[in-house]
Coordinates of C-alpha atoms and ligand atoms in Angstrom, one line a residue:
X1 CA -15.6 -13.9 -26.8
X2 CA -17.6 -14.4 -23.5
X3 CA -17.0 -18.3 -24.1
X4 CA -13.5 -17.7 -25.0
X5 CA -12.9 -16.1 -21.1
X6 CA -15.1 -18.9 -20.1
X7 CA -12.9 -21.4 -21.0
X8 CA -9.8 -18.8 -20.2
X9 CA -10.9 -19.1 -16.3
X10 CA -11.6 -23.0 -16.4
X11 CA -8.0 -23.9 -17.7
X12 CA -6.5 -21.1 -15.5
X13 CA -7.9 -23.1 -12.8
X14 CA -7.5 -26.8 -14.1
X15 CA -3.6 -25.9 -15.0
X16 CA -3.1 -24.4 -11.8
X17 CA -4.5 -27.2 -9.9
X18 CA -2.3 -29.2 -11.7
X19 CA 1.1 -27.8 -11.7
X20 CA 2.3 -27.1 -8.0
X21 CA 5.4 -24.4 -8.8
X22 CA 3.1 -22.0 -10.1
X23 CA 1.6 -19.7 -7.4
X24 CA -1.4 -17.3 -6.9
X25 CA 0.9 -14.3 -8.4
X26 CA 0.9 -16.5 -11.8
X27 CA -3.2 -16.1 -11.8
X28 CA -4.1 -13.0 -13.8
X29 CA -5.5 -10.3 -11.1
X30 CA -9.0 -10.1 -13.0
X31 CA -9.1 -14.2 -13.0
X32 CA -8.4 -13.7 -9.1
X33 CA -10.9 -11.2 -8.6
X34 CA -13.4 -13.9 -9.8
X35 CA -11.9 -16.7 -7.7
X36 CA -11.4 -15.5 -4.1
X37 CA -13.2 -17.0 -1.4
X38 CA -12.8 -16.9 2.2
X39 CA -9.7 -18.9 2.4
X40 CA -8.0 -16.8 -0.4
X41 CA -6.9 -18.8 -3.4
X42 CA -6.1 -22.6 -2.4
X43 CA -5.7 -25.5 -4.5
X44 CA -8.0 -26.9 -5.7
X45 CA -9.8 -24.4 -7.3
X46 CA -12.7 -24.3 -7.9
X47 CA -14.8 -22.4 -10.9
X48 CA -18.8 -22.1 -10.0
X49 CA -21.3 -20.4 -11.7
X50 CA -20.8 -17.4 -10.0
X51 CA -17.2 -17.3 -10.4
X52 CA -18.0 -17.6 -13.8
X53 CA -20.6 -14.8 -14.5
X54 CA -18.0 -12.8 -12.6
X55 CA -15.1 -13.2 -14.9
X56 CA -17.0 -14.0 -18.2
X57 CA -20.4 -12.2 -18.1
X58 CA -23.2 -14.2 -19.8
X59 CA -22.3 -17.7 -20.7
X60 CA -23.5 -20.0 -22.8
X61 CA -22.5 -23.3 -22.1
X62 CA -22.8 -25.3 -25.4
X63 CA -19.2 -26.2 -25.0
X64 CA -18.8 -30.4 -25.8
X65 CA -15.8 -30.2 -23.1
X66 CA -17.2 -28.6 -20.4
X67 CA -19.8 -30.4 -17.8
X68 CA -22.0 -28.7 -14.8
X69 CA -22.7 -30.1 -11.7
X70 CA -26.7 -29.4 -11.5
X71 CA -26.3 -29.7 -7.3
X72 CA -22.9 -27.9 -6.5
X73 CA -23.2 -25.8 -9.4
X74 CA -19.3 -26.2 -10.4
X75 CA -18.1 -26.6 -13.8
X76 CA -15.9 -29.0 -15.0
X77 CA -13.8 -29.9 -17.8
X78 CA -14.3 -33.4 -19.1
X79 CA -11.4 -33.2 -22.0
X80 CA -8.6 -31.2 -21.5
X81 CA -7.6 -31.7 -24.6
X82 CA -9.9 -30.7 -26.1
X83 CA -10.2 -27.6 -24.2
X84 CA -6.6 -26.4 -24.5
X85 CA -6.9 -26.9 -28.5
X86 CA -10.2 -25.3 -28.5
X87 CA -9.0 -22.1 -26.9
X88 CA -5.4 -22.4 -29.0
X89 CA -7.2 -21.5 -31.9
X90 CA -9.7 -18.8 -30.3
X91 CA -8.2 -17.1 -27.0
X92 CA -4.4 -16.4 -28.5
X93 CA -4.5 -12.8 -26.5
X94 CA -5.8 -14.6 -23.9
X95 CA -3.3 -16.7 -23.0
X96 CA -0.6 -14.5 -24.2
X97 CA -1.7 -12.4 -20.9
X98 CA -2.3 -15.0 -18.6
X99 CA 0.8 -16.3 -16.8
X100 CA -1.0 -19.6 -15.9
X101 CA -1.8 -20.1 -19.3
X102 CA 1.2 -18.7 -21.1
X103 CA 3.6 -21.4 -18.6
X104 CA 0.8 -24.1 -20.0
X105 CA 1.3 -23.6 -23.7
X106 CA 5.1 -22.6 -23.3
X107 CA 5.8 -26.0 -22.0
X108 CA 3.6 -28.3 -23.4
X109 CA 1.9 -26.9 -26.7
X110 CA 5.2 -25.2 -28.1
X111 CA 2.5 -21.6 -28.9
X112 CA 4.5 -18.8 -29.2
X113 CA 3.9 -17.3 -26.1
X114 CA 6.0 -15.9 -23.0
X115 CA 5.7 -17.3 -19.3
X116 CA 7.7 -14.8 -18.2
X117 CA 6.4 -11.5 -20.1
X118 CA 2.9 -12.8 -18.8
X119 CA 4.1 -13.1 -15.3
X120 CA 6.2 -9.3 -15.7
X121 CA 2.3 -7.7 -16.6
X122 CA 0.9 -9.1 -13.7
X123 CA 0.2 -7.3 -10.6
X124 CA 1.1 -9.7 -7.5
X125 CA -1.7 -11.0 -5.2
X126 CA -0.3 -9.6 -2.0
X127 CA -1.9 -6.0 -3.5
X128 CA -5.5 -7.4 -4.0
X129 CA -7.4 -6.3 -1.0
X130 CA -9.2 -9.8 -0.9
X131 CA -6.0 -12.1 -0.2
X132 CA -5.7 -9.2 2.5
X133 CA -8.7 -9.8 3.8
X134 CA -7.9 -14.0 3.9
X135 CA -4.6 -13.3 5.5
X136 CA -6.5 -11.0 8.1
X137 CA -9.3 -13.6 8.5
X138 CA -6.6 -16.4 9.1
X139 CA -4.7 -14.3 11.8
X140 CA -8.0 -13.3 13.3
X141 CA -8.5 -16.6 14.6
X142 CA -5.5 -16.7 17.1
X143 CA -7.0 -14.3 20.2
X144 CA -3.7 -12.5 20.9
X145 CA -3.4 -11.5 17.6
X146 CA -7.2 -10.4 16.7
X147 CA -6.9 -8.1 19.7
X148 CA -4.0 -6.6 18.4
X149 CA -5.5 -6.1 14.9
X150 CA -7.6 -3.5 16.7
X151 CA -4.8 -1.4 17.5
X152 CA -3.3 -1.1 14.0
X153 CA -4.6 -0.3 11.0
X154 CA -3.8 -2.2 7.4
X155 CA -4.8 -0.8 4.0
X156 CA -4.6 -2.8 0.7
X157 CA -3.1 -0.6 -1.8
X158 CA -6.5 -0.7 -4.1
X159 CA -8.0 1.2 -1.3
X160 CA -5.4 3.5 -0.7
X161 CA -6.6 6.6 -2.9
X162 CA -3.9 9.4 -2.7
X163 CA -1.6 9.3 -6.2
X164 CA 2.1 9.9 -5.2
X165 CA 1.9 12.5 -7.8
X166 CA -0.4 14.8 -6.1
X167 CA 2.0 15.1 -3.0
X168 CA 4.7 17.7 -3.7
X169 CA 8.2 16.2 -2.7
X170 CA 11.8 17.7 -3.1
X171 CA 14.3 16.3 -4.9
X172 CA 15.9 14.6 -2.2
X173 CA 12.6 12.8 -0.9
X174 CA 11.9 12.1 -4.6
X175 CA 15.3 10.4 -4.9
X176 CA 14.5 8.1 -1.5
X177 CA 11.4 6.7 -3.4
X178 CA 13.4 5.6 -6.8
X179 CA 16.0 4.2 -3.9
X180 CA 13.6 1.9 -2.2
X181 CA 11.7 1.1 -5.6
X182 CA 14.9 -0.3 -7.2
X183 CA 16.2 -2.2 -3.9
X184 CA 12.8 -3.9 -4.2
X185 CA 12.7 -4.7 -8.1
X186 CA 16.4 -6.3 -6.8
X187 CA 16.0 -8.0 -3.8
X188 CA 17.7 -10.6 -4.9
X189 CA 21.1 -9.5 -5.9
X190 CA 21.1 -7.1 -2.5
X191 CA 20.7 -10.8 -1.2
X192 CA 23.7 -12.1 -2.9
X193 CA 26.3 -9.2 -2.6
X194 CA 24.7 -9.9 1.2
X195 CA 23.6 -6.0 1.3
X196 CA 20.3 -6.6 3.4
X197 CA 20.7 -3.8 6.0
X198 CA 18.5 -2.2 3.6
X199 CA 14.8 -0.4 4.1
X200 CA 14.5 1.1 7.5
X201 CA 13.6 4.9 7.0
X202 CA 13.2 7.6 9.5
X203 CA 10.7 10.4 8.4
X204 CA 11.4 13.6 10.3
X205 CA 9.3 17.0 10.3
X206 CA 7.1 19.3 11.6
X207 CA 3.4 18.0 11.6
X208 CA 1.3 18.7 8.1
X209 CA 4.3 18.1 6.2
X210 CA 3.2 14.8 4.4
X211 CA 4.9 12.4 6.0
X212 CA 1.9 9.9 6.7
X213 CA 0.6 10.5 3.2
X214 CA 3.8 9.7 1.3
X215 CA 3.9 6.5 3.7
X216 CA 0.5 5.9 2.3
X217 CA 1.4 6.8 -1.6
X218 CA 4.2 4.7 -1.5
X219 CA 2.0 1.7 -0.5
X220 CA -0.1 2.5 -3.7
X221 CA 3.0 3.0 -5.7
X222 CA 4.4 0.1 -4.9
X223 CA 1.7 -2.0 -4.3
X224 CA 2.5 -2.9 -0.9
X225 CA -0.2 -3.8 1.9
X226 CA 0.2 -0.9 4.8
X227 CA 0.6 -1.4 8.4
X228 CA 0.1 1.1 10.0
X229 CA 0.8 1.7 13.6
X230 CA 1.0 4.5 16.4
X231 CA 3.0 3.9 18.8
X232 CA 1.3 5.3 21.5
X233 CA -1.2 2.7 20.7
X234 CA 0.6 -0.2 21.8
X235 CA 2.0 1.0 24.9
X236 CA 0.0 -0.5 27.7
X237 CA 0.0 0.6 31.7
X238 CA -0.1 -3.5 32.2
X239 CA 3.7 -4.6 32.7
X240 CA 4.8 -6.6 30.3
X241 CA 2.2 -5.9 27.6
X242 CA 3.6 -3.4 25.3
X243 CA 6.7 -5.8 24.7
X244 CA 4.8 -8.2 23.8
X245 CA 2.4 -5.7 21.8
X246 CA 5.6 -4.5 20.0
X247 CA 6.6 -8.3 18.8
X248 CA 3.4 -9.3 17.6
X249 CA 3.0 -6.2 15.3
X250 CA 6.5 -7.0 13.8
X251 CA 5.0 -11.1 13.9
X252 CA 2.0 -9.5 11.8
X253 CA 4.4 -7.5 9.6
X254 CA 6.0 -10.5 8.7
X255 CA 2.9 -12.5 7.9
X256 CA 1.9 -9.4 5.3
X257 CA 5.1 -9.8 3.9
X258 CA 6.2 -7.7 1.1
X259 CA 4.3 -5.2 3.1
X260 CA 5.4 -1.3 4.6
X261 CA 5.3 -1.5 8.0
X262 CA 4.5 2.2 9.0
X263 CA 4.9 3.5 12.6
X264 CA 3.8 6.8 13.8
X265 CA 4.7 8.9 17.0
X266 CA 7.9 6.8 17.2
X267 CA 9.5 9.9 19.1
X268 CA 7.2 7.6 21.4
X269 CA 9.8 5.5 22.5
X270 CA 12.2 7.9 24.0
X271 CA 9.1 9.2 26.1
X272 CA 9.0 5.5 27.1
X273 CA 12.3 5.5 28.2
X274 CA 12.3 8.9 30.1
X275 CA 9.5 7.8 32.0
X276 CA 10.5 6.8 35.1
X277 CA 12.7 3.8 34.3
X278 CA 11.1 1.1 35.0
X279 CA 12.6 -2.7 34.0
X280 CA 9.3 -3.0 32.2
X281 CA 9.5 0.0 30.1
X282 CA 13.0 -0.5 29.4
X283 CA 12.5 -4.1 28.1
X284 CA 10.0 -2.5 25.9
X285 CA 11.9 0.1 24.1
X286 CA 14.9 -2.9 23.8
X287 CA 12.4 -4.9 22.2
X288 CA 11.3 -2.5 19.6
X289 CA 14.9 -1.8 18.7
X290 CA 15.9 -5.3 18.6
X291 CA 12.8 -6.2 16.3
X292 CA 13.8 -3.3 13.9
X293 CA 17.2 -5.1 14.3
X294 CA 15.6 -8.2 13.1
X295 CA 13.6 -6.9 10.4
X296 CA 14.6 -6.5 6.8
X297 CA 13.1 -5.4 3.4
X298 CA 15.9 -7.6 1.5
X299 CA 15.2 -11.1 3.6
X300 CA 12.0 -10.3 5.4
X301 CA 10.0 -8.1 2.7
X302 CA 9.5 -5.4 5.0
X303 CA 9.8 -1.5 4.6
X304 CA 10.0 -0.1 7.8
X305 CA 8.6 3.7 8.1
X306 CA 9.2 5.6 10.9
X307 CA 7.7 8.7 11.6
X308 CA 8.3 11.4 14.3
X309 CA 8.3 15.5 14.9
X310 CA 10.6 15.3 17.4
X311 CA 14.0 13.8 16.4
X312 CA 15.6 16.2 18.9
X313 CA 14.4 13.6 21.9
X314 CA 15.4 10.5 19.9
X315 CA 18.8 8.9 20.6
X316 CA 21.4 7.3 19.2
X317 CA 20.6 4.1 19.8
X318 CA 17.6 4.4 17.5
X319 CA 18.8 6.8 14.8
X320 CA 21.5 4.8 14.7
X321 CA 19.4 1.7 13.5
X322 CA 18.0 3.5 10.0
X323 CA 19.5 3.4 7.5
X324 CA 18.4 6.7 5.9
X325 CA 16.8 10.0 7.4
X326 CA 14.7 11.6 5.5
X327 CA 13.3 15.1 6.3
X328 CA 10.1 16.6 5.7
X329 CA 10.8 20.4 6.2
X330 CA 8.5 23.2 5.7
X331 CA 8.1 23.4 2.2
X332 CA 10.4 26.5 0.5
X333 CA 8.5 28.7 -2.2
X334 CA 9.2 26.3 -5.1
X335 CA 6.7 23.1 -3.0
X336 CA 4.5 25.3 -1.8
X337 CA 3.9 26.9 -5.6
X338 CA 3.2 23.1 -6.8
X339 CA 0.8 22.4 -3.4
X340 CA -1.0 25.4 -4.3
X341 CA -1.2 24.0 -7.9
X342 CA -2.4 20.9 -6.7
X343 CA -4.5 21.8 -4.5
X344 CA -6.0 24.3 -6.8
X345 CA -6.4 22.1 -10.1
X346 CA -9.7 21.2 -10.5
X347 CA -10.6 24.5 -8.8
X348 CA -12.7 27.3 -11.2
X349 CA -11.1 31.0 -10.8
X350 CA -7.7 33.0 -12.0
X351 CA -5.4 32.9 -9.5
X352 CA -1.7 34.4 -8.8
X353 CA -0.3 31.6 -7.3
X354 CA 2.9 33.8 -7.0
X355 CA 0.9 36.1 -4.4
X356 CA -0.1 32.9 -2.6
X357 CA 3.4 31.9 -2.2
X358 CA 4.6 34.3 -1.0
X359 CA 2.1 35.3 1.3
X360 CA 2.2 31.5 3.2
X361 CA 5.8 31.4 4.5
X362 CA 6.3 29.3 7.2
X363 CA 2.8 26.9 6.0
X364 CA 2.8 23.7 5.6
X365 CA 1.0 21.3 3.1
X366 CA -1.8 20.8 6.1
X367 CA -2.2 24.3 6.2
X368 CA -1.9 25.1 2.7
X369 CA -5.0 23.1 2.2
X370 CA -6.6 24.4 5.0
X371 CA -6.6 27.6 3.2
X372 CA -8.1 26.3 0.2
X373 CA -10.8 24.4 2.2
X374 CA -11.6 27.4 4.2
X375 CA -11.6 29.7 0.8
X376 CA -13.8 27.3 -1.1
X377 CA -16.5 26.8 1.7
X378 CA -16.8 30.7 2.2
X379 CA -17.3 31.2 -1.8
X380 CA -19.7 28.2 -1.2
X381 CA -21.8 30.3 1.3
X382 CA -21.9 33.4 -0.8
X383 CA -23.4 31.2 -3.2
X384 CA -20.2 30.6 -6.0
X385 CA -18.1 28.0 -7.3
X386 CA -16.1 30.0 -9.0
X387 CA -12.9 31.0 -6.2
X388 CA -11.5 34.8 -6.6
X389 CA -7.3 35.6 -5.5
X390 CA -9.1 37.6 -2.3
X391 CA -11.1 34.3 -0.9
X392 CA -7.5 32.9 -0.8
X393 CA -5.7 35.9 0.4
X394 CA -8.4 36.2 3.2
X395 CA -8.4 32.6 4.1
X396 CA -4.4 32.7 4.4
X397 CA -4.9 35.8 7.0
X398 CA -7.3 34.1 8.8
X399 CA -4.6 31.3 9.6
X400 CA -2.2 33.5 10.1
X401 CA -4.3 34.7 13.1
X402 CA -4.9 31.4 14.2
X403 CA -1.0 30.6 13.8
X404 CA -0.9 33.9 16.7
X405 CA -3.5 32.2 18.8
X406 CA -1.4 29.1 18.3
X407 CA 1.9 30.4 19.4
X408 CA 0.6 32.1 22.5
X409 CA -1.0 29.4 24.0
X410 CA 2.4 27.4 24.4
Ligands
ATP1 N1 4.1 18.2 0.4 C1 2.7 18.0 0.4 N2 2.1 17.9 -0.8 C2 0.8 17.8 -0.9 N3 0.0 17.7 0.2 C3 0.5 17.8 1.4 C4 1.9 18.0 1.5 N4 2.2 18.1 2.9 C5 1.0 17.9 3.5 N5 0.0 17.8 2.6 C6 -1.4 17.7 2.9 O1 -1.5 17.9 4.3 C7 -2.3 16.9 5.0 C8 -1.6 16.4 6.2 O2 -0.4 15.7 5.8 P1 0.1 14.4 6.6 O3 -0.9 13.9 7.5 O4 0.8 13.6 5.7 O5 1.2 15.2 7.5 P2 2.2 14.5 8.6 O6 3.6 15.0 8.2 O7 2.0 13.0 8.7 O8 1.8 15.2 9.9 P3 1.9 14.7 11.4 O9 3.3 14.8 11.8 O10 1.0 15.6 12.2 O11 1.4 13.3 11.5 C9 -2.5 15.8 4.0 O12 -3.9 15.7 3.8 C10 -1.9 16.3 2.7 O13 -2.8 16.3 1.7
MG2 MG1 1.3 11.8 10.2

């Protein structure tokens, strides 16, 4: 078997090499894994010993087809044909999975394997978090743009570890999701009914109310690369700068592309304009709404997120330019029942979540876990794991009187 991946990875890389329409997407992700270097995945590639003991564990290379080079250390195949017959007859699953492979034997060995059901199994590069890394490396090297990777933040979905299912949603925000997942699976007949003003969402809501994490789940769900952005961030005091700051984080969107381009504080930009008006600050906010203008999930591969708690002070120039609103209220009984649950699953102790409920009116999901942070780290101090119905009542009074502290300051 170990041979069998051996010679798997060697003709994934030999075939690729060789037939230009296929594309990294068409190498299977574990194949990739082993393959990446600095520069991502470019022809030619190249299969090492390393690479090798990566993808195929220990191997034992008594294979009549297959030469090393004792200085660079890279294997190479010195009969193709012999190679593609020998793993015919001994790597069938193999190839059956591997979209390289499966486009190879389609073709040109007549095997009774699918190109296309390969490729449909395959998770596309653009969520690997090394051809993230490459693409970052590559725009690193232009200064501009290096400085302004320090103001944003990017996330490969493999690193992104909240599940959308541990976020509690309504139907309504449920809904949004299936919306965008489906305009992305069809891109291409949006394209050619020429619906593309498609993919620009507004999140609206008090803060705590999940907005940043379903930005975040979506990115695993879909495996899409984040962007993620405040806008407070990229405002500058120098004239001049924040327009430009503002283009280049759309430029970088579009170099991630299919990515989520996710920007925070956007209630931001009506601050921006209420200061006092200068021609600099106005060209800015233009900007921004001409780039969101210019950006598209159906042509571009951009989702655009927006996030703000203040869609009172937002106008309608800018609401005007999403396509959907979607609001993140303070959860009713029914979402705060399944946080609790959530929050409370892997938690020892018998609980009446009904109590809970209905004790936390007004909470949010921030605070909800709050209360189950604070109630777990007291039972931690009196010396148990296992939680009681009173830590939980008592941490939900103890925010309440912070809640009181809260609404008197302001
Ligand atoms: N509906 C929810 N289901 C599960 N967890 C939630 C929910 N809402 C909030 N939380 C929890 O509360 C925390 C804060 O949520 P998040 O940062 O997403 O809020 P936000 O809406 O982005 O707030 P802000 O407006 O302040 O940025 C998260 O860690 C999340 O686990
Ligand atoms: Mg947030």
């Amino acid at each position: 078997m170990e041979n069998a991946k051996f010679v798997e990875l060697l003709l994934t890389a030999e075939i690729f090499n060789r037939y230009e329409n296929l594309n990294e997407n068409d190498i299977p992700k574990d194949i990739r894994k082993a393959l990446y270097n600095k520069g991502g995945l470019k022809r030619p590639l190249v299969v090492k010993e390393e690479n090798a003991i990566r993808y195929a564990g220990k191997i034992a290379n008594d294979l009549p087809f297959v030469d090393i080079n004792p200085m660079t250390k890279q294997f190479k195949i010195t009969s193709f044909e012999l190679a593609t017959k020998w793993l015919a007859s001994r790597g069938f699953e193999l190839i059956k999975r591997n979209p390289v492979l499966a486009y190879y034997y389609e073709n040109f060995d007549s095997l009774d394997v699918s190109y296309e059901d390969a490729k449909k199994a395959n998770p596309p590069a653009h969520g690997d978090r090394e051809w993230l890394s490459s693409v970052i490396a590559e725009l690193s090297k232009v200064e501009e743009t290096r400085e302004m990777l320090d103001l944003v933040r990017i996330f490969s979905p493999e690193e992104i570890n909240v599940e959308f299912d541990s976020i509690a949603l309504n139907e309504e925000q449920i809904q949004e999701v299936r919306k965008i997942e489906i305009a992305l699976a069809e891109k291409e007949y949006l394209r050619n009914i020429g619906l593309v003003d498609i993919g620009k969402i507004l999140f609206i809501g008090p803060p705590g109310t999940g907005k940043t994490t379903t930005a975040r789940a979506l990115s695993k769900r879909l495996y899409l690369p984040l962007l993620e952005v405040k806008l407070s961030m990229i405002t500058s005091q120098y004239l001049g700068e924040t327009s430009k700051n503002i283009e280049k984080v759309f430029e970088i969107a579009k170099k991630l592309s299919p990515c989520i381009l996710f920007i925070d504080e956007f209630d931001y930009v009506a601050k921006m304009r209420t200061s006092d008006e200068h021609a600099a600050i106005k060209r800015a906010v233009n900007t921004l709404l001409k780039a969101i203008d210019d950006i598209n999930l159906v042509n571009d591969g951009v989702l655009l997120i927006a996030a703000t708690n203040h869609p009172s002070i937002l106008d309608l120039a800018v609401w005007r330019r999403f396509d959907k609103v979607l609001e993140f209220p303070e959860p009713e009984e029914r979402i705060r029942r399944r946080i609790f649950e959530i929050f409370l699953e892997k938690i020892e102790g018998d609980f009446n979540i009904e109590e809970l409920v209905k004790e936390t009116d007004g909470f949010t999901g921030a605070d909800i876990k709050l209360v189950v942070r604070e109630a777990v780290l007291k039972a931690l101090l009196e010396g148990r794991r296992r939680l009681t119905q009173a830590d939980l009542i008592f941490a939900i009074e103890d925010i309440k009187s912070r809640f009181k502290i809260r609404t008197q300051e302001t």
